[in-house]
Amino acid sequence: QSALTQPASVSGSPGQSITISCTGTSSDVGSYNLVSWYQQHPGKAPKLMISEVSKRPSGVSNRFSGSKSGNTASLTISGLQPEDEADYYCSSYAGSSTSLFGGGTKLTVL
Amino acid sequence: QLQLQESGPGLVKPSETLSLTCTVSGGSISSSSYYWVWIRQPPGKGLEWIGSIYYGGRTFYNPSLKSRLTISGDTSKNQFSLKLTSVTAADTAVYYCARERYNWNDFDYWGQGTLVTVSS
């Protein structure tokens, strides 16, 4: 099992939109619609932002959206706000009740 | 409101065993709707799924850690535990316990995390 691949960093200005990719394989991301996304602020535990590729848990802003095509999932944040600056991680079910995380992406709001 | 709290030594010597416990309140680890999971994060690095325990005591481990890892549960105390043997500096990390929803394989509740440093 290898970690899912995410860009190390992305940036955007307030009000803009950004997209973070998460690339896996046909054994994980490509095989299951069970990709989730997490936001982590420094020194804090991760917070679930997107479940099952594109579903937002209660309380998560509709500025956050998810999608998937083939072996790559994506998280889009629209209308960037300063408080969106954080690390973002994707996760995918990988079969046999195991999971994989991406390496994480640092989002900078300029 | 579900809460998870990690506990255990913050410093472990190389070659020894790392032991942590997660105490769950506001929900039962006996539920068939959830896995109870350990996840770690080395300083400045990404998240790594360690393993989980499910209803009836079934366990699932990261293949890269399987030979050194044991996860167990105590339903009477509503706790689950992690033991990682023969630790090295590479096992230094913040260790999180979390709840994973069975049907959706997402981690919806997390503990605050506990830093474990492996050093002599």
GROMACS .gro file of C-alpha atoms in nm:
model
  230
    1GLN     CA    1   0.000   0.000   0.000
    2SER     CA    2   0.140   0.340  -0.099
    3ALA     CA    3   0.010   0.676   0.019
    4LEU     CA    4  -0.225   0.862  -0.210
    5THR     CA    5  -0.058   1.145  -0.403
    6GLN     CA    6  -0.146   1.507  -0.330
    7PRO     CA    7   0.031   1.829  -0.429
    8ALA     CA    8   0.248   1.955  -0.147
    9SER     CA    9   0.100   2.303  -0.160
   10VAL     CA   10  -0.161   2.519  -0.326
   11SER     CA   11  -0.245   2.884  -0.283
   12GLY     CA   12  -0.516   3.131  -0.371
   13SER     CA   13  -0.643   3.475  -0.290
   14PRO     CA   14  -0.955   3.545  -0.085
   15GLY     CA   15  -1.266   3.491  -0.293
   16GLN     CA   16  -1.094   3.267  -0.544
   17SER     CA   17  -1.141   2.893  -0.592
   18ILE     CA   18  -0.878   2.625  -0.560
   19THR     CA   19  -0.873   2.252  -0.630
   20ILE     CA   20  -0.663   1.987  -0.458
   21SER     CA   21  -0.611   1.655  -0.631
   22CYS     CA   22  -0.569   1.314  -0.474
   23THR     CA   23  -0.439   1.037  -0.698
   24GLY     CA   24  -0.452   0.672  -0.609
   25THR     CA   25  -0.482   0.350  -0.801
   26SER     CA   26  -0.746   0.114  -0.935
   27SER     CA   27  -0.717  -0.072  -0.601
   28ASP     CA   28  -0.829   0.218  -0.387
   29VAL     CA   29  -0.962   0.551  -0.522
   30GLY     CA   30  -1.059   0.396  -0.854
   31SER     CA   31  -1.247   0.104  -0.703
   32TYR     CA   32  -1.458   0.268  -0.433
   33ASN     CA   33  -1.664   0.581  -0.392
   34LEU     CA   34  -1.527   0.603  -0.041
   35VAL     CA   35  -1.296   0.901  -0.058
   36SER     CA   36  -1.304   1.150   0.227
   37TRP     CA   37  -1.129   1.482   0.288
   38TYR     CA   38  -1.000   1.633   0.612
   39GLN     CA   39  -0.897   1.983   0.717
   40GLN     CA   40  -0.626   2.019   0.980
   41HIS     CA   41  -0.524   2.343   1.144
   42PRO     CA   42  -0.187   2.357   1.324
   43GLY     CA   43  -0.186   2.167   1.649
   44LYS     CA   44  -0.541   2.041   1.599
   45ALA     CA   45  -0.697   1.708   1.510
   46PRO     CA   46  -0.820   1.665   1.153
   47LYS     CA   47  -1.183   1.751   1.078
   48LEU     CA   48  -1.400   1.562   0.830
   49MET     CA   49  -1.502   1.793   0.545
   50ILE     CA   50  -1.618   1.559   0.267
   51SER     CA   51  -1.738   1.198   0.281
   52GLU     CA   52  -1.813   0.946   0.005
   53VAL     CA   53  -1.638   1.157  -0.261
   54SER     CA   54  -1.882   1.447  -0.253
   55LYS     CA   55  -2.105   1.449   0.055
   56ARG     CA   56  -2.073   1.728   0.310
   57PRO     CA   57  -2.130   1.643   0.676
   58SER     CA   58  -2.369   1.862   0.867
   59GLY     CA   59  -2.211   2.196   0.952
   60VAL     CA   60  -1.953   2.200   0.673
   61SER     CA   61  -1.974   2.502   0.445
   62ASN     CA   62  -2.113   2.448   0.096
   63ARG     CA   63  -1.800   2.621  -0.031
   64PHE     CA   64  -1.637   2.279   0.001
   65SER     CA   65  -1.712   2.023  -0.269
   66GLY     CA   66  -1.566   1.695  -0.386
   67SER     CA   67  -1.556   1.489  -0.702
   68LYS     CA   68  -1.382   1.189  -0.854
   69SER     CA   69  -1.275   1.074  -1.196
   70GLY     CA   70  -1.104   0.742  -1.239
   71ASN     CA   71  -0.820   0.708  -0.991
   72THR     CA   72  -0.818   1.078  -0.896
   73ALA     CA   73  -1.039   1.256  -0.647
   74SER     CA   74  -1.055   1.631  -0.604
   75LEU     CA   75  -1.150   1.880  -0.336
   76THR     CA   76  -1.261   2.226  -0.448
   77ILE     CA   77  -1.290   2.521  -0.214
   78SER     CA   78  -1.473   2.817  -0.359
   79GLY     CA   79  -1.484   3.171  -0.223
   80LEU     CA   80  -1.160   3.123  -0.031
   81GLN     CA   81  -1.155   3.271   0.317
   82PRO     CA   82  -0.857   3.329   0.547
   83GLU     CA   83  -0.978   3.059   0.785
   84ASP     CA   84  -0.952   2.801   0.507
   85GLU     CA   85  -0.573   2.818   0.538
   86ALA     CA   86  -0.483   2.472   0.669
   87ASP     CA   87  -0.351   2.134   0.567
   88TYR     CA   88  -0.587   1.909   0.373
   89TYR     CA   89  -0.572   1.530   0.354
   90CYS     CA   90  -0.761   1.284   0.140
   91SER     CA   91  -0.835   0.930   0.246
   92SER     CA   92  -0.964   0.630   0.055
   93TYR     CA   93  -1.091   0.287   0.143
   94ALA     CA   94  -0.833   0.040   0.012
   95GLY     CA   95  -1.014  -0.290   0.054
   96SER     CA   96  -1.002  -0.553   0.331
   97SER     CA   97  -1.114  -0.292   0.587
   98THR     CA   98  -0.800  -0.085   0.541
   99SER     CA   99  -0.758   0.282   0.455
  100LEU     CA  100  -0.496   0.503   0.295
  101PHE     CA  101  -0.423   0.872   0.341
  102GLY     CA  102  -0.270   1.120   0.104
  103GLY     CA  103   0.051   1.300   0.191
  104GLY     CA  104  -0.133   1.623   0.261
  105THR     CA  105  -0.159   1.961   0.090
  106LYS     CA  106  -0.081   2.293   0.255
  107LEU     CA  107  -0.330   2.559   0.148
  108THR     CA  108  -0.210   2.917   0.172
  109VAL     CA  109  -0.461   3.200   0.143
  110LEU     CA  110  -0.262   3.492   0.008
  111GLN     CA  111  -2.162   1.412   2.204
  112LEU     CA  112  -1.901   1.147   2.135
  113GLN     CA  113  -1.559   1.209   2.282
  114LEU     CA  114  -1.234   1.016   2.246
  115GLN     CA  115  -0.931   1.064   2.468
  116GLU     CA  116  -0.588   0.912   2.418
  117SER     CA  117  -0.368   0.829   2.715
  118GLY     CA  118  -0.028   0.674   2.768
  119PRO     CA  119   0.342   0.751   2.809
  120GLY     CA  120   0.480   1.042   2.612
  121LEU     CA  121   0.831   0.896   2.600
  122VAL     CA  122   0.932   0.543   2.503
  123LYS     CA  123   1.283   0.404   2.471
  124PRO     CA  124   1.402   0.250   2.145
  125SER     CA  125   1.331  -0.126   2.114
  126GLU     CA  126   1.060  -0.106   2.381
  127THR     CA  127   0.682  -0.125   2.344
  128LEU     CA  128   0.458   0.175   2.284
  129SER     CA  129   0.121   0.137   2.458
  130LEU     CA  130  -0.173   0.373   2.426
  131THR     CA  131  -0.536   0.360   2.531
  132CYS     CA  132  -0.834   0.546   2.388
  133THR     CA  133  -1.129   0.605   2.621
  134VAL     CA  134  -1.460   0.660   2.446
  135SER     CA  135  -1.750   0.848   2.605
  136GLY     CA  136  -2.091   0.926   2.463
  137GLY     CA  137  -2.097   0.612   2.250
  138SER     CA  138  -2.023   0.240   2.266
  139ILE     CA  139  -1.729   0.061   2.105
  140SER     CA  140  -1.958  -0.243   2.090
  141SER     CA  141  -2.164  -0.087   1.812
  142SER     CA  142  -2.161  -0.268   1.477
  143SER     CA  143  -2.186   0.067   1.298
  144TYR     CA  144  -1.828   0.174   1.359
  145TYR     CA  145  -1.465   0.079   1.347
  146TRP     CA  146  -1.240   0.222   1.621
  147VAL     CA  147  -0.918   0.337   1.467
  148TRP     CA  148  -0.561   0.445   1.541
  149ILE     CA  149  -0.397   0.702   1.312
  150ARG     CA  150  -0.056   0.865   1.356
  151GLN     CA  151   0.123   1.172   1.228
  152PRO     CA  152   0.502   1.213   1.254
  153PRO     CA  153   0.607   1.571   1.329
  154GLY     CA  154   0.567   1.785   1.018
  155LYS     CA  155   0.443   1.493   0.811
  156GLY     CA  156   0.119   1.338   0.690
  157LEU     CA  157  -0.136   1.102   0.840
  158GLU     CA  158  -0.089   0.727   0.848
  159TRP     CA  159  -0.367   0.474   0.913
  160ILE     CA  160  -0.234   0.229   1.172
  161GLY     CA  161  -0.523  -0.010   1.220
  162SER     CA  162  -0.865  -0.065   1.367
  163ILE     CA  163  -1.088  -0.285   1.579
  164TYR     CA  164  -1.445  -0.371   1.493
  165TYR     CA  165  -1.750  -0.524   1.656
  166GLY     CA  166  -1.670  -0.862   1.804
  167GLY     CA  167  -1.303  -0.781   1.836
  168ARG     CA  168  -1.205  -0.818   1.473
  169THR     CA  169  -0.883  -0.630   1.399
  170PHE     CA  170  -0.735  -0.486   1.081
  171TYR     CA  171  -0.377  -0.368   1.051
  172ASN     CA  172  -0.160  -0.161   0.821
  173PRO     CA  173   0.055  -0.422   0.643
  174SER     CA  174   0.368  -0.218   0.708
  175LEU     CA  175   0.312  -0.235   1.086
  176LYS     CA  176   0.135  -0.567   1.119
  177SER     CA  177   0.430  -0.765   1.256
  178ARG     CA  178   0.470  -0.522   1.549
  179LEU     CA  179   0.111  -0.421   1.614
  180THR     CA  180  -0.170  -0.533   1.840
  181ILE     CA  181  -0.502  -0.352   1.878
  182SER     CA  182  -0.745  -0.470   2.143
  183GLY     CA  183  -1.069  -0.358   2.302
  184ASP     CA  184  -1.220  -0.361   2.650
  185THR     CA  185  -1.596  -0.323   2.620
  186SER     CA  186  -1.642  -0.312   2.998
  187LYS     CA  187  -1.437   0.006   3.013
  188ASN     CA  188  -1.539   0.129   2.665
  189GLN     CA  189  -1.173   0.155   2.570
  190PHE     CA  190  -0.951   0.029   2.293
  191SER     CA  191  -0.575   0.006   2.296
  192LEU     CA  192  -0.268  -0.002   2.076
  193LYS     CA  193   0.059  -0.183   2.138
  194LEU     CA  194   0.351  -0.133   1.902
  195THR     CA  195   0.663  -0.334   1.976
  196SER     CA  196   1.030  -0.277   1.895
  197VAL     CA  197   0.987   0.095   1.840
  198THR     CA  198   1.243   0.320   1.674
  199ALA     CA  199   1.271   0.694   1.624
  200ALA     CA  200   1.057   0.652   1.311
  201ASP     CA  201   0.762   0.572   1.538
  202THR     CA  202   0.778   0.918   1.695
  203ALA     CA  203   0.444   1.080   1.612
  204VAL     CA  204   0.120   1.226   1.735
  205TYR     CA  205  -0.110   0.930   1.779
  206TYR     CA  206  -0.483   0.985   1.727
  207CYS     CA  207  -0.772   0.757   1.804
  208ALA     CA  208  -1.081   0.805   1.591
  209ARG     CA  209  -1.418   0.660   1.497
  210GLU     CA  210  -1.468   0.529   1.145
  211ARG     CA  211  -1.819   0.489   1.011
  212TYR     CA  212  -1.859   0.132   0.885
  213ASN     CA  213  -2.056   0.200   0.568
  214TRP     CA  214  -1.878   0.515   0.464
  215ASN     CA  215  -1.519   0.452   0.578
  216ASP     CA  216  -1.472   0.809   0.695
  217PHE     CA  217  -1.331   0.929   1.025
  218ASP     CA  218  -1.597   1.148   1.183
  219TYR     CA  219  -1.475   1.185   1.541
  220TRP     CA  220  -1.115   1.222   1.654
  221GLY     CA  221  -0.932   1.243   1.983
  222GLN     CA  222  -0.708   1.541   2.044
  223GLY     CA  223  -0.398   1.334   1.981
  224THR     CA  224  -0.101   1.250   2.200
  225LEU     CA  225   0.265   1.295   2.113
  226VAL     CA  226   0.481   0.990   2.167
  227THR     CA  227   0.854   1.040   2.136
  228VAL     CA  228   1.090   0.746   2.095
  229SER     CA  229   1.423   0.837   2.249
  230SER     CA  230   1.674   0.702   2.497
   0.00000   0.00000   0.00000
